[in-house]
mmCIF file of C-alpha atoms in Angstrom:
data_model
loop_
_atom_site.group_PDB
_atom_site.id
_atom_site.type_symbol
_atom_site.label_atom_id
_atom_site.label_comp_id
_atom_site.label_asym_id
_atom_site.label_seq_id
_atom_site.Cartn_x
_atom_site.Cartn_y
_atom_site.Cartn_z
ATOM 1 C CA MET A 1 202.201 144.264 48.141
ATOM 2 C CA LYS A 2 205.361 143.125 46.407
ATOM 3 C CA SER A 3 208.319 145.533 46.502
ATOM 4 C CA ILE A 4 211.240 146.132 44.140
ATOM 5 C CA LYS A 5 213.984 148.512 45.290
ATOM 6 C CA ASN A 6 217.295 149.784 43.924
ATOM 7 C CA SER A 7 216.918 147.976 40.606
ATOM 8 C CA GLU A 8 217.225 148.737 36.881
ATOM 9 C CA PHE A 9 215.144 147.485 33.970
ATOM 10 C CA GLY A 10 215.221 147.975 30.213
ATOM 11 C CA GLY A 11 213.966 146.518 26.975
ATOM 12 C CA GLU A 12 210.405 145.526 26.206
ATOM 13 C CA ARG A 13 207.738 145.112 28.907
ATOM 14 C CA PRO A 14 210.014 144.186 31.843
ATOM 15 C CA LEU A 15 207.181 144.521 34.395
ATOM 16 C CA PHE A 16 204.245 143.747 32.135
ATOM 17 C CA ALA A 17 200.959 142.847 33.863
ATOM 18 C CA SER A 18 202.281 143.536 37.358
ATOM 19 C CA HIS A 19 199.738 144.027 40.131
ATOM 20 C CA ASP A 20 200.022 145.258 43.728
ATOM 21 C CA LEU A 21 203.609 146.355 43.194
ATOM 22 C CA ARG A 22 205.752 149.076 44.801
ATOM 23 C CA ILE A 23 208.904 150.174 42.966
ATOM 24 C CA GLU A 24 211.353 152.431 44.786
ATOM 25 C CA GLN A 25 214.605 153.918 43.509
ATOM 26 C CA VAL A 26 214.115 151.999 40.276
ATOM 27 C CA THR A 27 215.406 153.136 36.873
ATOM 28 C CA ILE A 28 213.550 152.171 33.724
ATOM 29 C CA HIS A 29 216.064 152.430 30.879
ATOM 30 C CA ALA A 30 215.404 152.616 27.123
ATOM 31 C CA GLY A 31 212.708 150.271 25.912
ATOM 32 C CA GLU A 32 208.931 150.259 25.727
ATOM 33 C CA SER A 33 205.912 149.663 27.956
ATOM 34 C CA ALA A 34 207.662 148.818 31.204
ATOM 35 C CA LEU A 35 204.470 148.769 33.296
ATOM 36 C CA LYS A 36 201.770 148.097 30.727
ATOM 37 C CA GLU A 37 198.479 146.395 31.705
ATOM 38 C CA CYS A 38 199.113 146.840 35.435
ATOM 39 C CA SER A 39 197.091 147.808 38.519
ATOM 40 C CA ASN A 40 197.734 149.115 42.027
ATOM 41 C CA ILE A 41 201.258 150.373 41.371
ATOM 42 C CA GLU A 42 203.364 152.679 43.564
ATOM 43 C CA ALA A 43 206.431 154.375 42.079
ATOM 44 C CA VAL A 44 208.633 156.338 44.496
ATOM 45 C CA ASP A 45 211.975 158.038 43.745
ATOM 46 C CA CYS A 46 212.121 156.403 40.316
ATOM 47 C CA ARG A 47 213.612 157.458 36.985
ATOM 48 C CA PHE A 48 211.849 156.698 33.703
ATOM 49 C CA GLU A 49 213.880 156.876 30.484
ATOM 50 C CA GLY A 50 212.040 154.488 28.151
ATOM 51 C CA LYS A 51 208.894 155.117 26.124
ATOM 52 C CA TYR A 52 205.318 154.383 27.199
ATOM 53 C CA PRO A 53 206.016 153.150 30.762
ATOM 54 C CA PHE A 54 202.421 153.414 32.087
ATOM 55 C CA TRP A 55 199.820 152.340 29.530
ATOM 56 C CA HIS A 56 196.519 150.695 30.462
ATOM 57 C CA VAL A 57 197.178 151.017 34.196
ATOM 58 C CA ASP A 58 194.338 151.117 36.736
ATOM 59 C CA GLY A 59 195.266 152.701 40.068
ATOM 60 C CA PHE A 60 198.779 154.082 40.547
ATOM 61 C CA THR A 61 200.709 156.670 42.511
ATOM 62 C CA VAL A 62 203.865 158.392 41.303
ATOM 63 C CA ARG A 63 205.869 160.336 43.879
ATOM 64 C CA ASN A 64 209.159 162.206 43.608
ATOM 65 C CA CYS A 65 209.980 160.724 40.209
ATOM 66 C CA LEU A 66 211.627 161.909 37.002
ATOM 67 C CA PHE A 67 210.364 161.265 33.483
ATOM 68 C CA THR A 68 213.201 162.137 31.092
ATOM 69 C CA GLU A 69 212.591 163.304 27.544
ATOM 70 C CA GLY A 70 212.933 159.722 26.325
ATOM 71 C CA ALA A 71 209.904 158.682 28.395
ATOM 72 C CA ARG A 72 207.546 160.345 25.932
ATOM 73 C CA ALA A 73 203.881 159.424 25.874
ATOM 74 C CA ALA A 74 204.384 157.901 29.300
ATOM 75 C CA LEU A 75 200.854 157.760 30.674
ATOM 76 C CA TRP A 76 198.051 156.848 28.269
ATOM 77 C CA TYR A 77 194.779 154.920 28.500
ATOM 78 C CA SER A 78 195.012 154.747 32.283
ATOM 79 C CA GLN A 79 192.903 155.771 35.270
ATOM 80 C CA HIS A 80 193.081 156.680 38.951
ATOM 81 C CA LEU A 81 196.482 158.364 39.055
ATOM 82 C CA GLU A 82 197.970 160.490 41.841
ATOM 83 C CA MET A 83 201.243 162.179 40.898
ATOM 84 C CA THR A 84 203.127 164.409 43.364
ATOM 85 C CA ASP A 85 206.502 166.168 43.594
ATOM 86 C CA THR A 86 207.525 165.002 40.135
ATOM 87 C CA LEU A 87 209.437 166.465 37.186
ATOM 88 C CA VAL A 88 208.155 165.509 33.741
ATOM 89 C CA GLU A 89 210.588 166.397 30.924
ATOM 90 C CA ALA A 90 208.814 164.267 28.325
ATOM 91 C CA PRO A 91 206.137 165.556 25.891
ATOM 92 C CA LYS A 92 202.739 164.085 25.053
ATOM 93 C CA MET A 93 201.888 163.009 28.584
ATOM 94 C CA PHE A 94 198.454 161.992 29.881
ATOM 95 C CA ARG A 95 196.170 160.895 27.050
ATOM 96 C CA GLU A 96 192.753 159.225 27.202
ATOM 97 C CA MET A 97 192.863 159.147 31.006
ATOM 98 C CA CYS A 98 190.270 159.412 33.771
ATOM 99 C CA CYS A 99 190.543 160.476 37.402
ATOM 100 C CA LEU A 100 194.019 161.963 37.706
ATOM 101 C CA LYS A 101 195.430 164.353 40.293
ATOM 102 C CA LEU A 102 198.718 166.217 39.855
ATOM 103 C CA GLU A 103 200.218 168.200 42.745
ATOM 104 C CA ASN A 104 203.607 169.922 42.897
ATOM 105 C CA VAL A 105 204.403 168.790 39.362
ATOM 106 C CA ARG A 106 206.488 170.624 36.755
ATOM 107 C CA ILE A 107 206.277 169.858 33.033
ATOM 108 C CA PRO A 108 208.753 172.049 31.113
ATOM 109 C CA HIS A 109 208.099 170.415 27.722
ATOM 110 C CA ALA A 110 204.335 169.916 27.850
ATOM 111 C CA LEU A 111 203.622 169.730 24.124
ATOM 112 C CA GLU A 112 200.327 167.983 23.313
ATOM 113 C CA THR A 113 199.742 167.001 26.918
ATOM 114 C CA LEU A 114 196.489 166.119 28.731
ATOM 115 C CA TRP A 115 194.394 165.230 25.697
ATOM 116 C CA HIS A 116 190.988 163.580 26.033
ATOM 117 C CA CYS A 117 191.207 163.375 29.831
ATOM 118 C CA ARG A 118 188.312 163.458 32.315
ATOM 119 C CA ASN A 119 188.066 164.292 36.013
ATOM 120 C CA VAL A 120 191.386 166.098 36.350
ATOM 121 C CA VAL A 121 192.704 167.990 39.397
ATOM 122 C CA LEU A 122 195.857 170.137 39.227
ATOM 123 C CA LYS A 123 197.369 171.988 42.181
ATOM 124 C CA ASN A 124 200.710 173.797 42.226
ATOM 125 C CA VAL A 125 201.527 172.767 38.662
ATOM 126 C CA GLU A 126 203.784 174.563 36.160
ATOM 127 C CA VAL A 127 203.834 173.835 32.434
ATOM 128 C CA GLU A 128 205.943 175.323 29.649
ATOM 129 C CA GLN A 129 206.148 174.810 25.891
ATOM 130 C CA ALA A 130 202.599 173.574 26.327
ATOM 131 C CA ASP A 131 201.087 174.003 22.866
ATOM 132 C CA TYR A 132 197.707 172.272 22.523
ATOM 133 C CA LEU A 133 197.424 171.545 26.234
ATOM 134 C CA PHE A 134 194.164 169.975 27.485
ATOM 135 C CA MET A 135 192.664 169.307 24.052
ATOM 136 C CA HIS A 136 189.131 167.837 24.311
ATOM 137 C CA SER A 137 189.282 167.315 28.098
ATOM 138 C CA GLU A 138 186.507 167.836 30.660
ATOM 139 C CA ASN A 139 185.695 168.099 34.358
ATOM 140 C CA ILE A 140 188.887 169.930 35.321
ATOM 141 C CA GLU A 141 189.805 171.752 38.546
ATOM 142 C CA ILE A 142 193.012 173.820 38.629
ATOM 143 C CA GLU A 143 194.546 175.897 41.449
ATOM 144 C CA ASN A 144 197.872 177.727 41.762
ATOM 145 C CA TYR A 145 198.940 177.165 38.189
ATOM 146 C CA ARG A 146 201.402 178.665 35.690
ATOM 147 C CA GLN A 147 201.304 177.976 31.969
ATOM 148 C CA GLN A 148 203.223 179.010 28.866
ATOM 149 C CA GLY A 149 201.963 177.489 25.641
ATOM 150 C CA ASN A 150 199.505 178.296 22.868
ATOM 151 C CA TYR A 151 196.143 176.841 21.837
ATOM 152 C CA SER A 152 195.352 175.618 25.341
ATOM 153 C CA PHE A 153 192.025 174.230 26.612
ATOM 154 C CA GLN A 154 190.496 173.940 23.154
ATOM 155 C CA TYR A 155 187.165 172.090 23.151
ATOM 156 C CA CYS A 156 187.234 171.636 26.945
ATOM 157 C CA LYS A 157 184.089 171.398 29.082
ATOM 158 C CA ASN A 158 183.376 172.024 32.756
ATOM 159 C CA VAL A 159 186.593 173.718 33.878
ATOM 160 C CA VAL A 160 187.327 175.795 37.002
ATOM 161 C CA ILE A 161 190.666 177.621 37.303
ATOM 162 C CA ARG A 162 191.807 179.618 40.349
ATOM 163 C CA ASN A 163 194.880 181.754 40.906
ATOM 164 C CA ALA A 164 196.760 181.172 37.671
ATOM 165 C CA VAL A 165 199.047 182.849 35.157
ATOM 166 C CA ILE A 166 198.237 181.738 31.617
ATOM 167 C CA ASP A 167 200.345 182.865 28.656
ATOM 168 C CA SER A 168 198.566 181.364 25.680
ATOM 169 C CA LYS A 169 197.499 182.427 22.219
ATOM 170 C CA ASP A 170 194.047 181.097 21.286
ATOM 171 C CA ALA A 171 193.214 179.934 24.812
ATOM 172 C CA PHE A 172 189.737 178.558 25.597
ATOM 173 C CA TRP A 173 188.532 178.232 21.990
ATOM 174 C CA ASN A 174 185.262 176.323 21.601
ATOM 175 C CA THR A 175 185.059 175.686 25.330
ATOM 176 C CA GLU A 176 181.861 175.174 27.298
ATOM 177 C CA ASN A 177 181.196 175.969 30.963
ATOM 178 C CA VAL A 178 184.590 177.384 31.940
ATOM 179 C CA THR A 179 185.070 179.673 34.972
ATOM 180 C CA VAL A 180 188.379 181.407 35.715
ATOM 181 C CA TYR A 181 189.094 183.278 38.973
ATOM 182 C CA ASP A 182 191.946 185.608 39.990
ATOM 183 C CA THR A 183 194.051 184.910 36.918
ATOM 184 C CA GLU A 184 196.297 186.747 34.471
ATOM 185 C CA ILE A 185 195.560 185.718 30.886
ATOM 186 C CA SER A 186 197.896 186.968 28.180
ATOM 187 C CA GLY A 187 197.601 186.106 24.493
ATOM 188 C CA GLU A 188 195.633 187.145 21.458
ATOM 189 C CA TYR A 189 192.262 185.730 20.405
ATOM 190 C CA LEU A 190 191.161 184.641 23.874
ATOM 191 C CA GLY A 191 187.979 182.617 24.216
ATOM 192 C CA TRP A 192 186.666 182.692 20.647
ATOM 193 C CA HIS A 193 183.571 180.561 19.985
ATOM 194 C CA SER A 194 183.223 179.747 23.693
ATOM 195 C CA LYS A 195 179.946 179.089 25.498
ATOM 196 C CA ASN A 196 179.361 180.055 29.131
ATOM 197 C CA LEU A 197 182.881 181.376 29.702
ATOM 198 C CA LYS A 198 183.069 183.342 32.966
ATOM 199 C CA LEU A 199 186.087 185.424 34.029
ATOM 200 C CA VAL A 200 186.184 186.804 37.599
ATOM 201 C CA ASN A 201 188.897 189.164 38.910
ATOM 202 C CA CYS A 202 191.015 188.483 35.839
ATOM 203 C CA LYS A 203 193.602 190.580 33.974
ATOM 204 C CA ILE A 204 193.284 190.218 30.209
ATOM 205 C CA ALA A 205 195.960 191.079 27.631
ATOM 206 C CA GLY A 206 196.226 190.477 23.894
ATOM 207 C CA THR A 207 194.431 191.658 20.779
ATOM 208 C CA GLN A 208 190.872 190.714 19.820
ATOM 209 C CA PRO A 209 189.813 188.964 23.017
ATOM 210 C CA LEU A 210 186.489 187.248 23.564
ATOM 211 C CA CYS A 211 184.983 187.366 20.079
ATOM 212 C CA TYR A 212 182.191 185.097 18.827
ATOM 213 C CA ALA A 213 181.517 184.125 22.468
ATOM 214 C CA THR A 214 178.055 183.086 23.646
ATOM 215 C CA ASP A 215 176.790 183.905 27.148
ATOM 216 C CA LEU A 216 180.123 185.417 28.159
ATOM 217 C CA VAL A 217 180.408 186.911 31.677
ATOM 218 C CA LEU A 218 183.151 189.166 33.072
ATOM 219 C CA GLU A 219 183.150 190.320 36.689
ATOM 220 C CA ASN A 220 185.646 192.823 38.104
ATOM 221 C CA CYS A 221 188.153 192.303 35.284
ATOM 222 C CA THR A 222 190.782 194.617 33.811
ATOM 223 C CA PHE A 223 192.047 194.978 30.238
ATOM 224 C CA ALA A 224 195.615 195.725 29.179
ATOM 225 C CA GLU A 225 196.285 198.407 26.542
ATOM 226 C CA ASP A 226 196.764 195.790 23.807
ATOM 227 C CA ALA A 227 193.404 194.118 24.500
ATOM 228 C CA ASP A 228 191.735 195.885 21.597
ATOM 229 C CA LEU A 229 188.856 195.090 19.229
ATOM 230 C CA ALA A 230 187.139 193.124 21.962
ATOM 231 C CA PHE A 231 183.811 191.278 21.975
ATOM 232 C CA GLU A 232 183.151 191.133 18.225
ATOM 233 C CA TYR A 233 179.922 189.180 17.631
ATOM 234 C CA ALA A 234 179.729 188.161 21.306
ATOM 235 C CA SER A 235 176.744 188.000 23.631
ATOM 236 C CA VAL A 236 178.219 189.390 26.826
ATOM 237 C CA ASP A 237 177.619 190.689 30.338
ATOM 238 C CA ALA A 238 180.866 192.432 31.268
ATOM 239 C CA CYS A 239 181.833 194.592 34.254
ATOM 240 C CA ILE A 240 185.347 195.931 33.674
ATOM 241 C CA ASN A 241 187.490 198.141 35.881
ATOM 242 C CA GLY A 242 189.551 200.810 34.133
ATOM 243 C CA HIS A 243 189.962 201.539 30.444
ATOM 244 C CA VAL A 244 189.069 199.396 27.429
ATOM 245 C CA HIS A 245 191.057 200.376 24.340
ATOM 246 C CA SER A 246 188.417 199.382 21.777
ATOM 247 C CA VAL A 247 185.205 197.407 21.395
ATOM 248 C CA LYS A 248 183.945 196.147 18.050
ATOM 249 C CA ASN A 249 180.426 195.064 17.086
ATOM 250 C CA PRO A 250 179.254 193.112 20.153
ATOM 251 C CA ARG A 251 176.062 191.259 19.285
ATOM 252 C CA SER A 252 174.038 191.615 22.494
ATOM 253 C CA GLY A 253 174.175 192.144 26.245
ATOM 254 C CA ARG A 254 175.944 194.817 28.300
ATOM 255 C CA ILE A 255 179.503 196.123 28.655
ATOM 256 C CA VAL A 256 180.390 198.527 31.461
ATOM 257 C CA ALA A 257 183.903 199.907 31.977
ATOM 258 C CA GLY A 258 185.660 202.865 33.534
ATOM 259 C CA SER A 259 186.254 204.346 30.096
ATOM 260 C CA PHE A 260 186.442 203.384 26.446
ATOM 261 C CA GLY A 261 188.718 204.366 23.622
ATOM 262 C CA GLU A 262 187.129 203.478 20.281
ATOM 263 C CA ILE A 263 183.678 201.929 20.035
ATOM 264 C CA ILE A 264 183.132 200.470 16.572
ATOM 265 C CA LEU A 265 179.522 199.796 15.578
ATOM 266 C CA ASP A 266 179.405 199.516 11.815
ATOM 267 C CA GLU A 267 177.332 197.979 9.030
ATOM 268 C CA ASN A 268 178.785 194.532 9.759
ATOM 269 C CA ILE A 269 177.249 194.220 13.216
ATOM 270 C CA LYS A 270 175.006 191.176 13.663
ATOM 271 C CA ALA A 271 171.483 191.007 15.060
ATOM 272 C CA PRO A 272 170.103 191.696 17.527
ATOM 273 C CA ALA A 273 172.768 194.433 17.705
ATOM 274 C CA ASP A 274 171.415 195.746 21.007
ATOM 275 C CA CYS A 275 174.425 195.570 23.334
ATOM 276 C CA GLN A 276 174.517 198.431 25.854
ATOM 277 C CA ILE A 277 177.971 199.999 26.208
ATOM 278 C CA GLN A 278 178.326 202.363 29.191
ATOM 279 C CA THR A 279 180.880 203.814 31.567
ATOM 280 C CA TRP A 280 180.589 203.477 35.314
ATOM 281 C CA ASP A 281 180.027 207.226 35.548
ATOM 282 C CA GLU A 282 177.040 206.906 33.207
ATOM 283 C CA ILE A 283 175.665 204.052 35.271
ATOM 284 C CA ASN A 284 176.059 206.095 38.459
ATOM 285 C CA GLY A 285 174.634 209.272 36.936
ATOM 286 C CA VAL A 286 177.879 211.208 37.130
ATOM 287 C CA ARG A 287 178.354 214.018 34.578
#
């Protein structure tokens, strides 16, 4: 493998079509497409300032690097990436990619990031300002994760999330086969139009959660006081600890909680309109 160390590059395509290359303590200054059409690349202790540095790359590792705000849209149309211990200040990262693993990565300006990606693993990752994160992505595994940003995970399929804090309006819209464990989810309109969304040991906050959902499952979850008007037009099997402020017109299934505030079943409920709503005391025969 060829090695380049303690060097600086700028302009257009300075390392275009490089293969079997290790760059260490290299700075990529303003310009475009520094490492386009490459394969088997290692980047260690590098700084990326120019746009589009890794496009159409097959097989690369990025370790202890910095992508400044100028390195926007840095990784697109690429596959087989391992990124560790890296700070990404640039928006619009990771598009149309397959087989990527991020560990110990922080993305403080994650606008429109991780779109149309497949086979994604995240561990110990933090993202902020992450509006429209993970749009149309699939086969995702996430562990030890913190997120601030709205409209996340829209149209995603086959997602497993463990031990996370997610602050996101309109999270998990139109998703399919998503399971979330041991997570705090805060933000209105959670999980609308989802299919096979399962929440286990989760804390849910925000108005009108989990409406229009199909085959929704909740196990051992809790609802904050502002999580009102829940489950409208949903088919649901929910086991909730503690109080639920209000439930409105669930379509079918079962909802069990410690207690309920308002239960709204009006003329606008949709068929089959047979959802069972009970307290744990009623289930256990306690009067």
